[in-house]
C-alpha positions as a printed Julia matrix, in Angstrom:
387×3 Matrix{Float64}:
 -35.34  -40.48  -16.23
 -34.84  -36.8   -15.24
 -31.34  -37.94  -13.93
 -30.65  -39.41  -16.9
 -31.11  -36.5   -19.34
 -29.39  -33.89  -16.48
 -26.28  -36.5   -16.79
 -26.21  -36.26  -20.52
 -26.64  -32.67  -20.45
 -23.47  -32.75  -17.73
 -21.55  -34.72  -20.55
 -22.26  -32.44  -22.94
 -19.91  -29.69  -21.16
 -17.03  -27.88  -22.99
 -16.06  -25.7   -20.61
 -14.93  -28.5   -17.87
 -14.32  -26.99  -14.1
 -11.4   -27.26  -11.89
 -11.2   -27.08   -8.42
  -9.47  -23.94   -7.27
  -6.75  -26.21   -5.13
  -5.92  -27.31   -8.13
  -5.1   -23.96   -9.53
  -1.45  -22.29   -9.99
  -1.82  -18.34   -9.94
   1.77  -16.4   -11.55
   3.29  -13.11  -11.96
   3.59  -13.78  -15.14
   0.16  -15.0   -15.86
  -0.94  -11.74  -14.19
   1.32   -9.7   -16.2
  -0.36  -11.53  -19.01
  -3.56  -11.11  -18.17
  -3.38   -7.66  -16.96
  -1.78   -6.62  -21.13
  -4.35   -8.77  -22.7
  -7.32   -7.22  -20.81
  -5.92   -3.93  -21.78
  -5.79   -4.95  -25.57
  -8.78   -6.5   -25.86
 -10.15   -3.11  -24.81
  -8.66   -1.37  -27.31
  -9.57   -3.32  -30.1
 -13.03   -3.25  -28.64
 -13.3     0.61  -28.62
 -11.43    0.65  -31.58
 -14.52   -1.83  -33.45
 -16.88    0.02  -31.82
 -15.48    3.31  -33.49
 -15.6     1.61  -36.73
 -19.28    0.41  -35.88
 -20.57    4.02  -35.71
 -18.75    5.38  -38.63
 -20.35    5.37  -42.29
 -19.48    3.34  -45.29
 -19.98    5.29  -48.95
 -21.21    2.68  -50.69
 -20.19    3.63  -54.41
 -22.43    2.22  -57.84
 -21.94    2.69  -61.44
 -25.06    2.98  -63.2
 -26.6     3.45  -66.88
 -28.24    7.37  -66.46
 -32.12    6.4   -67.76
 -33.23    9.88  -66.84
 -34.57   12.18  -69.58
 -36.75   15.16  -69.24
 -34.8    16.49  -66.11
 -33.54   20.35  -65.78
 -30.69   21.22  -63.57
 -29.25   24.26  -62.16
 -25.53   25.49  -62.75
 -24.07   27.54  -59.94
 -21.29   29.95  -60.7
 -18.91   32.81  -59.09
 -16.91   34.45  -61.71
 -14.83   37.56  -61.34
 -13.71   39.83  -64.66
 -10.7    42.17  -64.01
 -10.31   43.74  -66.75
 -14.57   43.79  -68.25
 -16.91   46.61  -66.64
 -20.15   45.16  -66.25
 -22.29   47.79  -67.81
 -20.96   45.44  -71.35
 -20.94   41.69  -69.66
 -23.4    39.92  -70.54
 -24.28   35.98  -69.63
 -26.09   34.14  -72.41
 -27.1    30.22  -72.59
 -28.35   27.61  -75.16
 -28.2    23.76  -75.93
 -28.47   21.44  -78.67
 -32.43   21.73  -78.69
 -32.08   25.01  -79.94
 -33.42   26.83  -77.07
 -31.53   30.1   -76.53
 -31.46   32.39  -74.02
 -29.63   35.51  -74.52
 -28.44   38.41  -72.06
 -30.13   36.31  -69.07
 -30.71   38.77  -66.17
 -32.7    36.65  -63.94
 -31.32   34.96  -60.86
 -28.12   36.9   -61.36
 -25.91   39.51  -59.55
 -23.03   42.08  -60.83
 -20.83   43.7   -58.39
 -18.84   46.24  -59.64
 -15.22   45.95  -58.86
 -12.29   48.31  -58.57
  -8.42   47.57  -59.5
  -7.79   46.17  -56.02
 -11.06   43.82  -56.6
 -12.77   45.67  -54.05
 -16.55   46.23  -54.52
 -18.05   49.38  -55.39
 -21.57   48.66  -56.37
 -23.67   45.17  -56.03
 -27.35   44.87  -57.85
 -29.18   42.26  -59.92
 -28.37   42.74  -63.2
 -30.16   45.53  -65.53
 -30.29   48.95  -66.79
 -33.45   50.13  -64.91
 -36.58   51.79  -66.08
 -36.36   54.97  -68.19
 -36.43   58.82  -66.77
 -39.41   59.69  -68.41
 -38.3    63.54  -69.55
 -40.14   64.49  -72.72
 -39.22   61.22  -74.56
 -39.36   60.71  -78.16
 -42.78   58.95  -79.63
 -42.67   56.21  -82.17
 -44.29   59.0   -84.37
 -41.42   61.49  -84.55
 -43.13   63.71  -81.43
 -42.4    64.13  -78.04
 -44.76   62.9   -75.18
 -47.65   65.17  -74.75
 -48.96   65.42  -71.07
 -52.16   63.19  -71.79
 -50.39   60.45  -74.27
 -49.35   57.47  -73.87
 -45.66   56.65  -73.91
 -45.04   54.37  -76.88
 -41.12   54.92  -77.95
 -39.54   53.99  -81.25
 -37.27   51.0   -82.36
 -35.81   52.59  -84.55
 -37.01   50.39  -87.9
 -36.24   47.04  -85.3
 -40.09   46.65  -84.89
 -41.74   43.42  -86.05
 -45.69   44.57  -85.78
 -47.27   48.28  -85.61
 -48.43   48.03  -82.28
 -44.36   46.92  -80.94
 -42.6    49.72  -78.64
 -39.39   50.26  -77.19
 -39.81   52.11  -74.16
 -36.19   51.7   -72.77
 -32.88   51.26  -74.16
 -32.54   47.57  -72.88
 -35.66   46.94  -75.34
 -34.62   48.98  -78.32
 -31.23   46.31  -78.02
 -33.38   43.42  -77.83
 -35.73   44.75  -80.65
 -32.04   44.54  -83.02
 -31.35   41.07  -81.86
 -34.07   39.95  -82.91
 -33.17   41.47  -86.35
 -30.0    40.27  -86.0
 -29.09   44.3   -86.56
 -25.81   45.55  -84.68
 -26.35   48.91  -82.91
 -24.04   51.0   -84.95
 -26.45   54.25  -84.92
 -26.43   54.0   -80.82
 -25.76   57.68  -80.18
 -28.99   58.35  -81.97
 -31.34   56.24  -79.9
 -32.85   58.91  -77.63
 -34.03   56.01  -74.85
 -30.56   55.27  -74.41
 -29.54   58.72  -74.36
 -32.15   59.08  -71.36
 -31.24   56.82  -69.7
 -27.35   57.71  -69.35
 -26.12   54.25  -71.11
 -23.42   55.39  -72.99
 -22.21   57.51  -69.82
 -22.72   54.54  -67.89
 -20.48   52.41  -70.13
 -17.76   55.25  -70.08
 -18.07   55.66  -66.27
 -17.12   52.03  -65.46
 -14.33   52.14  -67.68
 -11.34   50.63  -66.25
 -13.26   48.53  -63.44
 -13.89   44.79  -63.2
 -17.0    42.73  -62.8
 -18.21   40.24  -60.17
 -21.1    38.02  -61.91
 -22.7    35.17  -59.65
 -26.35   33.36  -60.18
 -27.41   30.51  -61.29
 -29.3    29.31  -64.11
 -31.31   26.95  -64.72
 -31.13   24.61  -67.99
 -31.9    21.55  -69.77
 -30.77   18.01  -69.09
 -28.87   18.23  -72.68
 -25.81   18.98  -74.11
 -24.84   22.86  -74.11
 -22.94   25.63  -73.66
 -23.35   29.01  -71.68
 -20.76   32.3   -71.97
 -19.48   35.3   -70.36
 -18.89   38.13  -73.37
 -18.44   41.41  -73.67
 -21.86   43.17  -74.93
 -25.35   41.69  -75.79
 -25.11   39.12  -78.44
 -26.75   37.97  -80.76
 -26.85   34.81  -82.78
 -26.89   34.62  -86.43
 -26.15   32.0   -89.19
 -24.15   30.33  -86.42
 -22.64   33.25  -85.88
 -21.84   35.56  -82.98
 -21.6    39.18  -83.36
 -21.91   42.14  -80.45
 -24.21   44.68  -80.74
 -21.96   47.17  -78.91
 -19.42   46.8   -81.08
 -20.23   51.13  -82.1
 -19.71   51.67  -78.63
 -16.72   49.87  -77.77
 -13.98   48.99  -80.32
 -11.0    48.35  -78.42
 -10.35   44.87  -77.26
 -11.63   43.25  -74.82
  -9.18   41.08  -72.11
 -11.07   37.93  -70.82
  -8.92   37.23  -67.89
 -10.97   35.86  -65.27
 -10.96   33.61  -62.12
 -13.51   30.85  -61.42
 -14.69   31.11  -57.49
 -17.08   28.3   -58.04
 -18.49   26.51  -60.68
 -21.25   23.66  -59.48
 -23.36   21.36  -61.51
 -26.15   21.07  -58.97
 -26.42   21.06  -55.47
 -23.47   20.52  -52.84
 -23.36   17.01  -51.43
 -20.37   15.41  -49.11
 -16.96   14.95  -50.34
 -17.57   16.48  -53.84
 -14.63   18.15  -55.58
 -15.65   20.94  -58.19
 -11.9    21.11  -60.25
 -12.52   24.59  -61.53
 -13.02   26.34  -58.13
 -10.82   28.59  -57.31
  -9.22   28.9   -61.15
  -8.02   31.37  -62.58
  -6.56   32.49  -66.03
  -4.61   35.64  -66.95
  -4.45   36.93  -70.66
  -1.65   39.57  -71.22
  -2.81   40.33  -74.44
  -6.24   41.04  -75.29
  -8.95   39.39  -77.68
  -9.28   35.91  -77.16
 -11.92   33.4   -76.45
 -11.22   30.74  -72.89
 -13.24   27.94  -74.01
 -13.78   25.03  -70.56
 -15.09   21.55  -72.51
 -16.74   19.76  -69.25
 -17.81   16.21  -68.69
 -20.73   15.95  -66.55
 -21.38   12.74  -64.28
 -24.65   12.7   -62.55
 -24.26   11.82  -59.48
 -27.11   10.67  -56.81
 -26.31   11.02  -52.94
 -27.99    9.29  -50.2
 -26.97    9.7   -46.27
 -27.09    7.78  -43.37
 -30.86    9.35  -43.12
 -31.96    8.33  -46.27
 -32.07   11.53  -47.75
 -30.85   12.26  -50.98
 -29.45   14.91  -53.25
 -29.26   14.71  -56.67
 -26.3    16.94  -58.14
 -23.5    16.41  -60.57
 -19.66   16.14  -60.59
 -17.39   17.31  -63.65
 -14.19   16.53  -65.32
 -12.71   19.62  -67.28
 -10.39   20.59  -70.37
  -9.57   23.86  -71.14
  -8.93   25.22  -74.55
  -7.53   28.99  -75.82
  -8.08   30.76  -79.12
  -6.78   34.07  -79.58
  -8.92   35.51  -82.14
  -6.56   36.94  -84.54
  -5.8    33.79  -85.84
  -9.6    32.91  -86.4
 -12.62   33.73  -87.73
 -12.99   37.58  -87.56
 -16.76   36.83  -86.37
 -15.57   35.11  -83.82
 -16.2    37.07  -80.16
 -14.29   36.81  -77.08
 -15.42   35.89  -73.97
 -14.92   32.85  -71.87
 -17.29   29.71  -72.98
 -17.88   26.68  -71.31
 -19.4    23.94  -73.04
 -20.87   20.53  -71.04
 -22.02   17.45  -72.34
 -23.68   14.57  -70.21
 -21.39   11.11  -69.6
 -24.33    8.22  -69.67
 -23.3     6.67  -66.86
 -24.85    7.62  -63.35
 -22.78    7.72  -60.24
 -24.55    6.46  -56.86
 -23.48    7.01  -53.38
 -25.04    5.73  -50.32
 -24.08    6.34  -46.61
 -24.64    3.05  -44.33
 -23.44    1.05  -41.3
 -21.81   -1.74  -41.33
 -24.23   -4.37  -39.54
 -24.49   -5.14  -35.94
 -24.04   -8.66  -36.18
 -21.12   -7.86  -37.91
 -20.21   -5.95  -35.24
 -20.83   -8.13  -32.53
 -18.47  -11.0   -34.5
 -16.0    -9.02  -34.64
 -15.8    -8.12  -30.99
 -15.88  -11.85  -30.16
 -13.52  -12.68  -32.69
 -11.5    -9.84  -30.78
 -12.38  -11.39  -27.29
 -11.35  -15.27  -27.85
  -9.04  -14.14  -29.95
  -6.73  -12.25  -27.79
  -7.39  -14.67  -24.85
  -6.28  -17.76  -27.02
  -3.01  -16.45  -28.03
  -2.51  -14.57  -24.39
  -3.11  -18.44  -22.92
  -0.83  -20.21  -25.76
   1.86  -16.96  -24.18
   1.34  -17.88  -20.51
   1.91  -21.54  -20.67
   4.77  -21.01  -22.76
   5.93  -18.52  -19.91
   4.95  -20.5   -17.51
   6.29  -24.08  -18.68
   9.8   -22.31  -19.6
   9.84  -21.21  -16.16
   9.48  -24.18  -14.6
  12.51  -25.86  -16.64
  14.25  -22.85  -15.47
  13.89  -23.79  -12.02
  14.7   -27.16  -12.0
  17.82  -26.85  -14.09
  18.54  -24.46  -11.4
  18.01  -27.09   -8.85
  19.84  -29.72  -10.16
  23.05  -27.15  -10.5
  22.73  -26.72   -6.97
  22.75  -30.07   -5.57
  25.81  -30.92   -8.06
């Protein structure tokens, strides 16, 4: 029984054996096999280089997310605006606003050459507390309390406006421009008109970040604190400074989120030069979220952007209008999903015995070609002989 089933096993062979007197070894066979060993080796490596490099997998998605925030990077550089007058200011289609934003952001002070003078987080600084006017008419006494005017900007009886900065923010809110500026004493204190005169000529380096809704929106780069009115933008420095203002400018970086592999930010590195001067650069951007995951499973979620760009010169529109370069994003609704993976290692391991019997098929099909041509060789060569 046992004999039987090894027998039937025997029978089952593919692979049948043949004595080695039977065999016929060639130069050409060895050539052969020598140039098929050496490509098989190849193509191995070259599947096992393909084995340990990462796939993107890429997946177009409907964006379900709502209630999110997300942070815009930027790197912009002024020539031609001192930035004792630049000001950044954000809002979106909710209706929050935030205007002059100082948080999170740096100025550097630039000359003609673009080299730095000065670099500080943005803000005028506390006021030199020298006999200041009261919001009674007086001057501080030693034992009193500093409590400065606004000027008629206050909106209780217990409001005060102990620094220039706040006596500005104290007209926004009124929606008042400061066109009696060289009679506020805080910002005669505090040197801001001297300040403004002293950068005169110089550029401005502004980078940050800010941090936003998930909603349609714009943000800005303009020449004094604004404020908004009746959908309306006006400067409240317009006393101060009433020449025009040139908005030339060029984009370092611009980034919807954080940096992942292979993303392309198309405004980095922009730039835009106005000859003239008054105008308004307005950027109309397309935002994609965008979800990576790598090899590691970790994942970043950022955003890419497409970008127009649009130029008004303000003589031709609304005198209301203010200059200063705006860039306006919307949200696209569909989401954008990459994923870093491997391809499998069965897939792997197919592919290197496809490679294997592969190349040893065709190199046998080559050698008995070879070595059946050279045998007709021969004999023809025999037969001419004996002839």
């Amino acid at each position: 029984m046992k004999n039987t089933v090894l027998s039937k096993l025997r029978n089952l062979d593919a692979y049948p054996k043949v004595n080695e007197d039977f065999f016929t070894r060639s130069l050409s066979g060895g050539i052969i096999t020598l140039v098929s060993s050496l490509a098989i080796l190849l193509l191995v490596f070259s599947e096992f280089r393909l084995y340990l490099h990462t796939v993107t997998e890429t997946k177009l998605l409907v964006d379900t997310s709502r209630g999110e925030t997300f942070r815009i990077n930027f790197d912009v550089t002024f020539p031609a605006i001192p930035c004792s007058i630049l000001s950044v200011d954000a809002m979106d289609i909710s209706g929050e606003q935030h205007l002059d934003i100082k948080h999170d952001i740096i100025k550097k002070r630039i000359n003609t050459n673009g080299d730095v003078i000065e670099s500080k987080p943005d803000g005028i600084g506390a006021p030199k507390i020298e006999k200041p006017l009261q919001r009674h008419g007086g001057r501080l006494e030693q034992n009193e309390t500093y409590c400065g005017s606004c000027f008629g900007a206050e909106q209780s009886d217990d409001d005060c406006c102990n620094s220039c900065e706040e006596v500005r923010d104290a007209y926004r809110r009124k929606g008042w421009a400061m066109t009696n500026a060289d009679l506020i004493d805080q910002c005669k204190r505090e040197g801001f008109f001297e300040r403004i005169k002293e950068q005169e000529g110089e550029g401005c380096n502004v980078h940050g970040s800010l941090e936003v809704n998930r909603v349609a929106g714009n943000f800005h780069f303009a020449p004094g604190k604004t404020f908004h009115q009746s959908n309306i933008f006006f400067d409240d420095l317009m006393s101060v400074h009433k020449d025009s203002y040139n908005i030339s400018h060029r984009i370092n970086r611009l980034a919807f989120g954080e940096y992942f592999p292979g993303v392309v930010n198309p405004l980095d590195g922009g730039h835009w030069t106005h000859e003239t001067s008054n105008g308004m650069y307005q950027y109309f951007i397309k935002v994609v979220p965008t979800i990576y995951t790598d090899i590691r499973g970790r994942t970043v979620k950022s955003n890419q952007y497409s970008v127009t760009e649009h130029f008004k010169d303000l003589e031709y529109i609304s005198p209301n209008s203010q200059p200063g370069v705006f860039f306006y994003y919307d949200f696209s609704p569909i989401k954008v999903t990459f994923k870093e993976e491997h391809s499998s290692f069965l897939h792997f391991i197919t592919n290197i015995c496809a490679v294997i019997g592969g190349i040893f098929t065709v190199a046998g099909i080559i050698d008995t070609f070879v070595y059946h041509g050279q045998r007709r060789m021969k004999k023809k060569m025999e037969i001419g002989k004996f002839r």
